[in-house]
Amino acid sequence: MNNRPHVVVVGGGVLGACVAGRCAARSARVTLLDAAVPGSGTSSTSFAWANAQKKRPDSYFRLNADGLAEYQRLAEAGIGSGWFHAVGNVEVAVDARSAEALEATVADLAARGYAAELVTPRQAADLEAFIDADRIVAAAYFREEGWVDAEAMIADTLADVRTAGGEIRTHRAVVGFEQAGPRTKVLLADGEEVLADYVVCATGTATETLLEASGIRVPMISEQQRKQRAPDDERYTAVGGLAFTAPLRTPLRRVVHTPDLGLRPSAQGRAVLGGDGAGSRVPRSDDAVFENGPRLLERARKLFPAMADVMLDAVRVGVRSIPADGLTVAGFTQSVPGLYVVVTHSGITLAQYLARLVADEVLGSEQAAALADFRPDRFAAAARA
Ligand SMILES: Cc1cc2nc3c(=O)[nH]c(=O)nc-3n(C[C@H](O)[C@H](O)[C@H](O)COP(=O)(O)OP(=O)(O)OC[C@H]3O[C@@H](n4cnc5c(N)ncnc54)[C@H](O)[C@@H]3O)c2cc1C
């Protein structure tokens, strides 16, 4: 007789994989179902910067700051050296306006106890050889930030799930959920039904449509919509592009940000370029989204001499999984009580920490105070109001 609770996790991106890993570590019997293959969704098209910058309100900032701290905790325990790269982030300003914005960001974050400090252009160049001190006017250093190799983290975590006796089933699309007495039924597209003690839905951008079929409302930002960070900032959209360079002679060491571009290291000494507004004016289905790769490289060449003769190898376009109010969704649903939903932007930063909280809530009896502001029923309540 097997008394281990059976948890079905639907979706094998960073969130589903990490939840599966944490549930397996708590001795649950885990089955992960993915409509395609784990790691092939948004998680494979992510800039993957672990940080808590520009997060509002305070509970969402705190969640992200704790998300970053979780990676550090794992690193101290010797976990994740193959995927969490604690290299720090250097941000540079190129004129008086961007210098003022950078100073304000540092002041705000430092006041909340976040590791953020202003450095001189010379110090910035010492921190990252890519930076030319003569081309910038101010800089800041966020020493606890870094980047995550999401594909490696998913592969590693799912290997642990298999070792613990868990099962990873690929090309198994889920179409609905039903409560069946004390258990929860997962309905697959091919007619199969899987019964579980608990089900965690971690299907990223597919969440709204999938849950609608079971009468659960979790609205998401569509490809055509913009998430407004601030009333005067309309650039941040669901569709985002990344450009991968060929291997660099002198690889980038740290995450670097300019006012309109992010750069981070990648495998084989490549750099990944990303930026708000890159690829975002057209839907994912329009091939014009790929034109943003060269645009990002052009921005990089203006500021970084090391990029002058670098070629692009690939452009990837992804759709951010952003709940309609911009905040994380995590909690059991009301209409299917054994079904837990987790979906968020900043999923790379949050994956390990959220997964721990989710596994604790699913398999334990305590409600995490850190998730109190992020329950899925807020949308139903808002609709009723
Ligand atoms: C351009 C870009 C830049 C980003 N930059 C950052 C960043 O710097 N820092 C950060 O923290 N975050 C960043 N993000 C966000 C982050 O990448 C995402 O929040 C995260 O990857 C979402 O992971 P997920 O597991 O929820 O979804 P996904 O990775 O999309 O995984 C969902 C999985 O569910 C499966 N699935 C879907 N529907 C079904 C179904 N019906 N049945 C079964 N399986 C199903 C899919 O096949 C997929 O494998 C960025 C995103 C983009 C696009």
Tab-separated table of C-alpha atoms and ligand atoms in Angstrom:
chain	number	residue	atom	x	y	z
A	1	MET	CA	0.000	0.000	0.000
A	2	ASN	CA	1.457	3.341	-1.058
A	3	ASN	CA	0.514	6.165	1.305
A	4	ARG	CA	2.491	8.854	-0.485
A	5	PRO	CA	0.214	11.601	-1.799
A	6	HIS	CA	0.000	11.684	-5.590
A	7	VAL	CA	0.623	15.151	-7.047
A	8	VAL	CA	0.047	15.810	-10.750
A	9	VAL	CA	1.879	18.898	-12.012
A	10	VAL	CA	0.617	20.235	-15.339
A	11	GLY	CA	3.315	22.164	-17.250
A	12	GLY	CA	7.074	21.662	-17.202
A	13	GLY	CA	8.443	25.203	-17.381
A	14	VAL	CA	10.542	26.600	-14.532
A	15	LEU	CA	7.513	26.789	-12.255
A	16	GLY	CA	6.109	23.307	-12.916
A	17	ALA	CA	9.538	21.664	-12.869
A	18	CYS	CA	10.528	23.324	-9.584
A	19	VAL	CA	7.149	22.523	-7.977
A	20	ALA	CA	7.545	18.895	-9.105
A	21	GLY	CA	11.064	18.885	-7.635
A	22	ARG	CA	9.958	20.292	-4.283
A	23	CYS	CA	6.968	17.922	-4.054
A	24	ALA	CA	9.209	14.930	-4.855
A	25	ALA	CA	11.664	16.124	-2.202
A	26	ARG	CA	8.735	16.060	0.258
A	27	SER	CA	8.166	12.385	-0.662
A	28	ALA	CA	5.087	12.894	-2.825
A	29	ARG	CA	4.551	10.635	-5.817
A	30	VAL	CA	4.831	13.096	-8.725
A	31	THR	CA	3.522	12.911	-12.276
A	32	LEU	CA	4.353	15.848	-14.548
A	33	LEU	CA	2.327	16.278	-17.742
A	34	ASP	CA	3.443	18.652	-20.486
A	35	ALA	CA	1.582	19.426	-23.710
A	36	ALA	CA	4.960	19.534	-25.473
A	37	VAL	CA	8.267	18.916	-23.691
A	38	PRO	CA	9.466	20.447	-20.422
A	39	GLY	CA	11.357	23.702	-20.898
A	40	SER	CA	9.943	24.452	-24.340
A	41	GLY	CA	7.627	27.293	-23.264
A	42	THR	CA	8.342	30.836	-22.077
A	43	SER	CA	11.153	29.559	-19.853
A	44	SER	CA	13.267	28.877	-22.955
A	45	THR	CA	12.864	32.448	-24.228
A	46	SER	CA	13.699	34.312	-21.045
A	47	PHE	CA	16.306	36.942	-20.326
A	48	ALA	CA	16.437	35.046	-17.015
A	49	TRP	CA	17.774	37.853	-14.809
A	50	ALA	CA	17.220	37.065	-11.121
A	51	ASN	CA	16.315	40.373	-9.483
A	52	ALA	CA	13.667	42.341	-7.576
A	53	GLN	CA	13.921	45.678	-9.356
A	54	LYS	CA	10.861	47.765	-10.327
A	55	LYS	CA	8.473	45.497	-8.454
A	56	ARG	CA	5.351	47.047	-6.939
A	57	PRO	CA	3.540	46.849	-4.519
A	58	ASP	CA	5.769	46.070	-1.547
A	59	SER	CA	4.490	42.481	-1.111
A	60	TYR	CA	5.453	41.728	-4.732
A	61	PHE	CA	8.877	43.352	-4.245
A	62	ARG	CA	9.352	41.241	-1.105
A	63	LEU	CA	8.327	38.048	-2.927
A	64	ASN	CA	10.930	38.732	-5.637
A	65	ALA	CA	13.636	39.735	-3.144
A	66	ASP	CA	12.974	36.451	-1.306
A	67	GLY	CA	13.053	34.690	-4.681
A	68	LEU	CA	16.569	35.998	-5.254
A	69	ALA	CA	17.561	35.059	-1.673
A	70	GLU	CA	16.322	31.497	-2.270
A	71	TYR	CA	18.931	31.039	-5.034
A	72	GLN	CA	21.605	32.289	-2.661
A	73	ARG	CA	20.415	29.878	0.019
A	74	LEU	CA	20.532	26.992	-2.444
A	75	ALA	CA	24.012	28.035	-3.596
A	76	GLU	CA	25.221	28.043	0.017
A	77	ALA	CA	23.864	24.500	0.333
A	78	GLY	CA	25.840	23.523	-2.778
A	79	ILE	CA	22.748	23.325	-5.021
A	80	GLY	CA	22.457	24.949	-8.432
A	81	SER	CA	26.031	25.698	-9.430
A	82	GLY	CA	25.141	24.475	-12.945
A	83	TRP	CA	22.287	26.947	-13.368
A	84	PHE	CA	22.355	29.891	-10.949
A	85	HIS	CA	25.096	32.322	-11.892
A	86	ALA	CA	25.568	34.820	-9.073
A	87	VAL	CA	27.608	37.224	-11.187
A	88	GLY	CA	26.052	40.560	-10.147
A	89	ASN	CA	24.458	43.177	-12.395
A	90	VAL	CA	26.082	46.438	-13.527
A	91	GLU	CA	23.753	49.158	-14.783
A	92	VAL	CA	25.058	52.149	-16.695
A	93	ALA	CA	23.622	55.595	-17.468
A	94	VAL	CA	24.498	57.433	-20.649
A	95	ASP	CA	23.113	60.921	-19.989
A	96	ALA	CA	21.847	63.146	-17.166
A	97	ARG	CA	18.291	61.774	-17.404
A	98	SER	CA	19.278	58.105	-17.157
A	99	ALA	CA	21.798	58.938	-14.394
A	100	GLU	CA	19.018	60.561	-12.364
A	101	ALA	CA	16.755	57.526	-12.891
A	102	LEU	CA	19.543	55.142	-11.858
A	103	GLU	CA	20.267	57.155	-8.707
A	104	ALA	CA	16.571	57.066	-7.783
A	105	THR	CA	16.432	53.284	-8.336
A	106	VAL	CA	19.485	52.702	-6.138
A	107	ALA	CA	18.167	54.996	-3.393
A	108	ASP	CA	14.764	53.264	-3.393
A	109	LEU	CA	16.171	49.715	-3.357
A	110	ALA	CA	18.915	50.441	-0.814
A	111	ALA	CA	16.297	51.966	1.514
A	112	ARG	CA	14.427	48.624	1.379
A	113	GLY	CA	17.580	46.721	2.358
A	114	TYR	CA	18.355	45.489	-1.182
A	115	ALA	CA	22.008	45.257	-2.272
A	116	ALA	CA	22.254	48.295	-4.563
A	117	GLU	CA	25.086	50.828	-4.741
A	118	LEU	CA	26.264	53.597	-7.017
A	119	VAL	CA	29.752	53.069	-8.475
A	120	THR	CA	31.954	55.312	-10.625
A	121	PRO	CA	32.261	54.684	-14.370
A	122	ARG	CA	35.843	53.486	-13.695
A	123	GLN	CA	34.635	50.992	-11.073
A	124	ALA	CA	31.928	49.802	-13.482
A	125	ALA	CA	34.600	49.154	-16.130
A	126	ASP	CA	36.641	47.239	-13.552
A	127	LEU	CA	33.593	45.135	-12.686
A	128	GLU	CA	32.888	44.314	-16.335
A	129	ALA	CA	35.527	44.645	-19.055
A	130	PHE	CA	32.798	45.190	-21.681
A	131	ILE	CA	32.088	48.635	-20.234
A	132	ASP	CA	34.027	51.626	-21.573
A	133	ALA	CA	34.196	54.201	-18.742
A	134	ASP	CA	34.438	57.075	-21.261
A	135	ARG	CA	31.081	56.216	-22.853
A	136	ILE	CA	28.984	56.306	-19.665
A	137	VAL	CA	28.192	59.016	-17.126
A	138	ALA	CA	27.106	56.983	-14.088
A	139	ALA	CA	26.759	53.381	-12.965
A	140	ALA	CA	25.341	51.154	-10.252
A	141	TYR	CA	26.118	47.670	-9.023
A	142	PHE	CA	23.627	45.104	-7.731
A	143	ARG	CA	25.980	42.485	-6.396
A	144	GLU	CA	23.478	39.817	-5.330
A	145	GLU	CA	21.698	39.600	-8.676
A	146	GLY	CA	22.560	37.130	-11.398
A	147	TRP	CA	21.087	34.993	-14.143
A	148	VAL	CA	19.645	31.509	-14.343
A	149	ASP	CA	20.192	28.908	-17.032
A	150	ALA	CA	16.516	27.928	-17.041
A	151	GLU	CA	16.878	24.944	-19.353
A	152	ALA	CA	19.669	23.475	-17.198
A	153	MET	CA	17.652	24.088	-14.005
A	154	ILE	CA	14.604	22.334	-15.471
A	155	ALA	CA	16.679	19.375	-16.731
A	156	ASP	CA	18.496	18.994	-13.404
A	157	THR	CA	15.334	19.285	-11.328
A	158	LEU	CA	13.388	16.804	-13.439
A	159	ALA	CA	16.295	14.337	-13.248
A	160	ASP	CA	15.884	14.502	-9.451
A	161	VAL	CA	12.124	13.948	-9.819
A	162	ARG	CA	12.769	10.803	-11.894
A	163	THR	CA	15.340	9.577	-9.361
A	164	ALA	CA	12.691	9.957	-6.658
A	165	GLY	CA	10.366	7.704	-8.674
A	166	GLY	CA	8.410	10.501	-10.396
A	167	GLU	CA	7.155	10.294	-13.945
A	168	ILE	CA	7.555	12.951	-16.690
A	169	ARG	CA	5.040	12.506	-19.506
A	170	THR	CA	5.612	14.575	-22.656
A	171	HIS	CA	3.090	15.531	-25.366
A	172	ARG	CA	0.209	15.076	-22.932
A	173	ALA	CA	-2.076	18.102	-23.312
A	174	VAL	CA	-4.495	18.703	-20.454
A	175	VAL	CA	-7.921	20.128	-21.306
A	176	GLY	CA	-9.708	20.362	-17.946
A	177	PHE	CA	-10.022	19.560	-14.254
A	178	GLU	CA	-12.864	18.155	-12.131
A	179	GLN	CA	-13.256	17.424	-8.463
A	180	ALA	CA	-14.014	13.708	-7.950
A	181	GLY	CA	-14.874	13.319	-4.270
A	182	PRO	CA	-11.702	13.794	-2.248
A	183	ARG	CA	-9.537	13.500	-5.389
A	184	THR	CA	-9.002	15.674	-8.443
A	185	LYS	CA	-9.433	14.454	-11.985
A	186	VAL	CA	-7.154	15.708	-14.787
A	187	LEU	CA	-8.717	15.415	-18.251
A	188	LEU	CA	-6.311	14.920	-21.154
A	189	ALA	CA	-6.931	15.849	-24.788
A	190	ASP	CA	-6.776	12.195	-25.871
A	191	GLY	CA	-9.555	11.209	-23.459
A	192	GLU	CA	-7.331	9.790	-20.713
A	193	GLU	CA	-8.217	10.780	-17.148
A	194	VAL	CA	-5.684	10.891	-14.334
A	195	LEU	CA	-6.760	10.950	-10.678
A	196	ALA	CA	-4.571	12.703	-8.136
A	197	ASP	CA	-4.667	13.827	-4.534
A	198	TYR	CA	-3.572	17.286	-5.625
A	199	VAL	CA	-3.056	18.956	-8.990
A	200	VAL	CA	-0.831	21.962	-9.632
A	201	CYS	CA	-1.531	23.891	-12.837
A	202	ALA	CA	1.651	25.656	-14.031
A	203	THR	CA	0.865	26.194	-17.689
A	204	GLY	CA	2.213	29.736	-18.159
A	205	THR	CA	0.550	31.657	-21.007
A	206	ALA	CA	-2.004	28.837	-21.531
A	207	THR	CA	-3.396	29.231	-18.001
A	208	GLU	CA	-6.360	31.525	-18.704
A	209	THR	CA	-7.799	29.400	-21.523
A	210	LEU	CA	-7.178	26.085	-19.776
A	211	LEU	CA	-8.779	27.169	-16.499
A	212	GLU	CA	-11.736	28.830	-18.247
A	213	ALA	CA	-12.762	25.351	-19.431
A	214	SER	CA	-13.190	24.412	-15.750
A	215	GLY	CA	-15.008	27.619	-14.825
A	216	ILE	CA	-12.004	29.262	-13.139
A	217	ARG	CA	-11.105	32.850	-13.942
A	218	VAL	CA	-7.418	33.851	-14.084
A	219	PRO	CA	-7.193	36.632	-16.683
A	220	MET	CA	-3.826	37.152	-18.374
A	221	ILE	CA	-2.331	39.952	-20.457
A	222	SER	CA	-2.729	39.009	-24.111
A	223	GLU	CA	-0.014	39.305	-26.750
A	224	GLN	CA	-1.466	42.565	-27.996
A	225	GLN	CA	-1.730	44.217	-24.588
A	226	ARG	CA	0.880	46.155	-22.685
A	227	LYS	CA	1.641	45.937	-19.038
A	228	GLN	CA	2.055	49.452	-17.790
A	229	ARG	CA	4.810	49.746	-15.231
A	230	ALA	CA	4.060	53.395	-14.828
A	231	PRO	CA	1.525	55.649	-16.518
A	232	ASP	CA	4.225	57.080	-18.816
A	233	ASP	CA	5.808	53.728	-19.670
A	234	GLU	CA	3.954	51.879	-22.384
A	235	ARG	CA	6.819	49.801	-23.669
A	236	TYR	CA	6.490	46.670	-21.612
A	237	THR	CA	4.514	44.086	-23.497
A	238	ALA	CA	3.760	40.374	-23.401
A	239	VAL	CA	5.814	39.602	-26.520
A	240	GLY	CA	9.567	39.877	-26.025
A	241	GLY	CA	12.623	39.138	-28.128
A	242	LEU	CA	16.092	37.897	-27.273
A	243	ALA	CA	19.180	37.903	-29.502
A	244	PHE	CA	22.013	35.395	-29.032
A	245	THR	CA	25.483	36.361	-30.249
A	246	ALA	CA	28.125	33.976	-31.524
A	247	PRO	CA	30.736	33.042	-28.866
A	248	LEU	CA	32.697	36.156	-27.827
A	249	ARG	CA	36.486	36.263	-27.772
A	250	THR	CA	36.338	37.811	-24.287
A	251	PRO	CA	33.058	36.578	-22.792
A	252	LEU	CA	30.777	38.874	-20.840
A	253	ARG	CA	31.096	38.125	-17.108
A	254	ARG	CA	28.115	39.834	-15.514
A	255	VAL	CA	24.580	40.911	-16.260
A	256	VAL	CA	24.743	44.440	-17.706
A	257	HIS	CA	21.948	46.948	-18.297
A	258	THR	CA	21.890	50.183	-20.270
A	259	PRO	CA	18.765	52.409	-20.397
A	260	ASP	CA	17.413	50.453	-23.402
A	261	LEU	CA	19.190	47.094	-23.372
A	262	GLY	CA	20.063	44.130	-21.164
A	263	LEU	CA	23.008	41.800	-21.752
A	264	ARG	CA	23.861	38.611	-19.951
A	265	PRO	CA	26.318	35.759	-20.399
A	266	SER	CA	25.156	32.461	-21.843
A	267	ALA	CA	26.579	29.006	-22.533
A	268	GLN	CA	29.668	28.740	-24.792
A	269	GLY	CA	30.687	32.352	-24.156
A	270	ARG	CA	27.706	33.815	-26.005
A	271	ALA	CA	25.930	36.977	-24.915
A	272	VAL	CA	22.148	37.246	-24.774
A	273	LEU	CA	20.644	40.647	-25.575
A	274	GLY	CA	17.169	41.668	-24.477
A	275	GLY	CA	15.236	44.834	-23.966
A	276	ASP	CA	11.832	46.289	-23.279
A	277	GLY	CA	10.065	47.149	-26.470
A	278	ALA	CA	12.142	44.622	-28.395
A	279	GLY	CA	9.757	42.640	-30.550
A	280	SER	CA	6.741	43.940	-28.801
A	281	ARG	CA	4.748	45.935	-31.277
A	282	VAL	CA	3.563	42.878	-33.209
A	283	PRO	CA	2.037	39.564	-32.145
A	284	ARG	CA	4.135	36.427	-31.816
A	285	SER	CA	2.665	35.038	-35.049
A	286	ASP	CA	4.120	37.908	-37.167
A	287	ASP	CA	7.619	37.188	-38.524
A	288	ALA	CA	8.469	40.869	-38.014
A	289	VAL	CA	9.103	39.985	-34.358
A	290	PHE	CA	12.455	38.537	-35.417
A	291	GLU	CA	13.640	41.917	-36.751
A	292	ASN	CA	14.317	42.961	-33.190
A	293	GLY	CA	17.464	40.859	-32.977
A	294	PRO	CA	19.485	43.135	-35.255
A	295	ARG	CA	17.942	46.155	-33.516
A	296	LEU	CA	19.204	44.934	-30.144
A	297	LEU	CA	22.673	44.287	-31.588
A	298	GLU	CA	22.738	47.809	-33.023
A	299	ARG	CA	21.965	49.217	-29.548
A	300	ALA	CA	24.763	47.082	-28.043
A	301	ARG	CA	27.317	48.169	-30.659
A	302	LYS	CA	26.701	51.855	-29.881
A	303	LEU	CA	27.945	51.421	-26.320
A	304	PHE	CA	30.179	48.363	-26.158
A	305	PRO	CA	33.368	48.290	-28.259
A	306	ALA	CA	33.623	44.495	-27.702
A	307	MET	CA	30.400	44.040	-29.693
A	308	ALA	CA	31.709	45.826	-32.811
A	309	ASP	CA	32.483	42.734	-34.886
A	310	VAL	CA	30.202	40.226	-33.158
A	311	MET	CA	27.599	38.360	-35.225
A	312	LEU	CA	24.155	37.199	-34.135
A	313	ASP	CA	23.582	33.456	-34.057
A	314	ALA	CA	19.885	33.319	-33.174
A	315	VAL	CA	16.828	35.339	-32.293
A	316	ARG	CA	14.204	33.879	-29.959
A	317	VAL	CA	10.795	35.326	-29.332
A	318	GLY	CA	8.678	34.512	-26.320
A	319	VAL	CA	5.411	35.548	-24.734
A	320	ARG	CA	5.521	36.637	-21.115
A	321	SER	CA	3.007	34.928	-18.840
A	322	ILE	CA	1.633	37.997	-17.069
A	323	PRO	CA	-1.559	37.845	-15.000
A	324	ALA	CA	-3.872	40.769	-15.794
A	325	ASP	CA	-2.909	42.816	-12.726
A	326	GLY	CA	0.800	42.111	-13.256
A	327	LEU	CA	1.124	40.122	-10.029
A	328	THR	CA	1.786	36.490	-9.164
A	329	VAL	CA	-1.130	34.065	-8.878
A	330	ALA	CA	-0.668	31.195	-6.386
A	331	GLY	CA	-3.310	29.258	-4.498
A	332	PHE	CA	-6.035	26.629	-4.505
A	333	THR	CA	-9.056	27.362	-6.676
A	334	GLN	CA	-12.559	27.560	-5.235
A	335	SER	CA	-14.465	25.567	-7.849
A	336	VAL	CA	-11.996	22.633	-7.971
A	337	PRO	CA	-10.686	22.492	-4.385
A	338	GLY	CA	-7.834	20.047	-5.090
A	339	LEU	CA	-6.495	22.213	-7.912
A	340	TYR	CA	-3.726	24.709	-7.159
A	341	VAL	CA	-2.759	27.315	-9.774
A	342	VAL	CA	0.574	29.083	-10.062
A	343	VAL	CA	1.389	31.564	-12.802
A	344	THR	CA	3.573	34.662	-12.787
A	345	HIS	CA	5.850	36.954	-14.650
A	346	SER	CA	9.382	37.102	-13.152
A	347	GLY	CA	9.030	33.340	-13.038
A	348	ILE	CA	12.776	32.809	-13.264
A	349	THR	CA	13.446	34.951	-10.193
A	350	LEU	CA	10.566	33.359	-8.326
A	351	ALA	CA	10.718	29.700	-9.436
A	352	GLN	CA	12.656	28.148	-6.573
A	353	TYR	CA	11.087	30.179	-3.775
A	354	LEU	CA	7.530	29.943	-5.106
A	355	ALA	CA	7.964	26.207	-5.674
A	356	ARG	CA	8.956	25.747	-2.040
A	357	LEU	CA	5.939	27.750	-0.821
A	358	VAL	CA	3.589	25.945	-3.225
A	359	ALA	CA	4.832	22.479	-2.192
A	360	ASP	CA	4.446	23.471	1.479
A	361	GLU	CA	0.862	24.671	0.892
A	362	VAL	CA	-0.127	21.670	-1.232
A	363	LEU	CA	1.389	18.986	0.975
A	364	GLY	CA	1.319	20.727	4.345
A	365	SER	CA	-1.448	22.490	6.177
A	366	GLU	CA	0.035	25.984	6.570
A	367	GLN	CA	-0.846	28.958	4.408
A	368	ALA	CA	2.215	31.015	3.423
A	369	ALA	CA	1.812	34.626	4.602
A	370	ALA	CA	4.055	35.673	1.679
A	371	LEU	CA	1.327	34.512	-0.752
A	372	ALA	CA	-1.635	36.223	0.963
A	373	ASP	CA	-1.811	39.012	-1.664
A	374	PHE	CA	-1.615	36.627	-4.608
A	375	ARG	CA	-4.581	34.271	-4.368
A	376	PRO	CA	-6.440	33.353	-7.596
A	377	ASP	CA	-9.902	34.150	-6.171
A	378	ARG	CA	-9.078	37.891	-6.266
A	379	PHE	CA	-10.200	37.912	-9.923
A	380	ALA	CA	-13.572	36.287	-9.193
A	381	ALA	CA	-14.039	38.715	-6.284
A	382	ALA	CA	-13.190	41.672	-8.549
A	383	ALA	CA	-15.640	40.428	-11.198
A	384	ARG	CA	-18.419	40.105	-8.562
A	385	ALA	CA	-17.708	43.621	-7.276
B	1	LIG	C1	11.571	37.943	-23.323
B	1	LIG	C2	11.357	37.533	-21.899
B	1	LIG	C3	12.225	37.978	-20.926
B	1	LIG	C4	12.026	37.591	-19.593
B	1	LIG	N1	12.939	38.006	-18.668
B	1	LIG	C5	12.817	37.588	-17.388
B	1	LIG	C6	13.812	37.939	-16.449
B	1	LIG	O1	14.797	38.594	-16.791
B	1	LIG	N2	13.652	37.515	-15.163
B	1	LIG	C7	12.568	36.762	-14.765
B	1	LIG	O2	12.486	36.417	-13.591
B	1	LIG	N3	11.609	36.416	-15.661
B	1	LIG	C8	11.707	36.802	-16.951
B	1	LIG	N4	10.778	36.443	-17.873
B	1	LIG	C9	9.600	35.705	-17.396
B	1	LIG	C10	9.884	34.231	-17.177
B	1	LIG	O3	10.641	33.713	-18.233
B	1	LIG	C11	8.561	33.488	-17.043
B	1	LIG	O4	7.816	34.070	-15.978
B	1	LIG	C12	8.741	32.011	-16.773
B	1	LIG	O5	9.606	31.411	-17.711
B	1	LIG	C13	7.382	31.314	-16.813
B	1	LIG	O6	7.590	29.946	-16.535
B	1	LIG	P1	6.356	28.956	-16.472
B	1	LIG	O7	6.875	27.670	-15.971
B	1	LIG	O8	5.234	29.590	-15.751
B	1	LIG	O9	5.844	28.861	-17.993
B	1	LIG	P2	6.441	28.104	-19.266
B	1	LIG	O10	7.909	28.098	-19.289
B	1	LIG	O11	5.740	28.693	-20.446
B	1	LIG	O12	5.970	26.606	-19.065
B	1	LIG	C14	4.626	26.227	-19.211
B	1	LIG	C15	4.600	24.782	-19.687
B	1	LIG	O13	3.233	24.364	-19.680
B	1	LIG	C16	3.017	23.541	-20.798
B	1	LIG	N5	1.577	23.587	-21.096
B	1	LIG	C17	0.857	24.641	-21.558
B	1	LIG	N6	-0.423	24.290	-21.716
B	1	LIG	C18	-0.529	22.998	-21.327
B	1	LIG	C19	-1.608	22.074	-21.264
B	1	LIG	N7	-2.862	22.418	-21.633
B	1	LIG	N8	-1.366	20.814	-20.842
B	1	LIG	C20	-0.106	20.435	-20.450
B	1	LIG	N9	0.949	21.287	-20.498
B	1	LIG	C21	0.742	22.537	-20.928
B	1	LIG	C22	3.889	24.152	-21.884
B	1	LIG	O14	4.181	23.193	-22.909
B	1	LIG	C23	5.105	24.602	-21.104
B	1	LIG	O15	6.133	23.615	-21.126
B	1	LIG	C24	10.937	36.780	-19.221
B	1	LIG	C25	10.061	36.313	-20.215
B	1	LIG	C26	10.272	36.682	-21.549
B	1	LIG	C27	9.360	36.153	-22.611
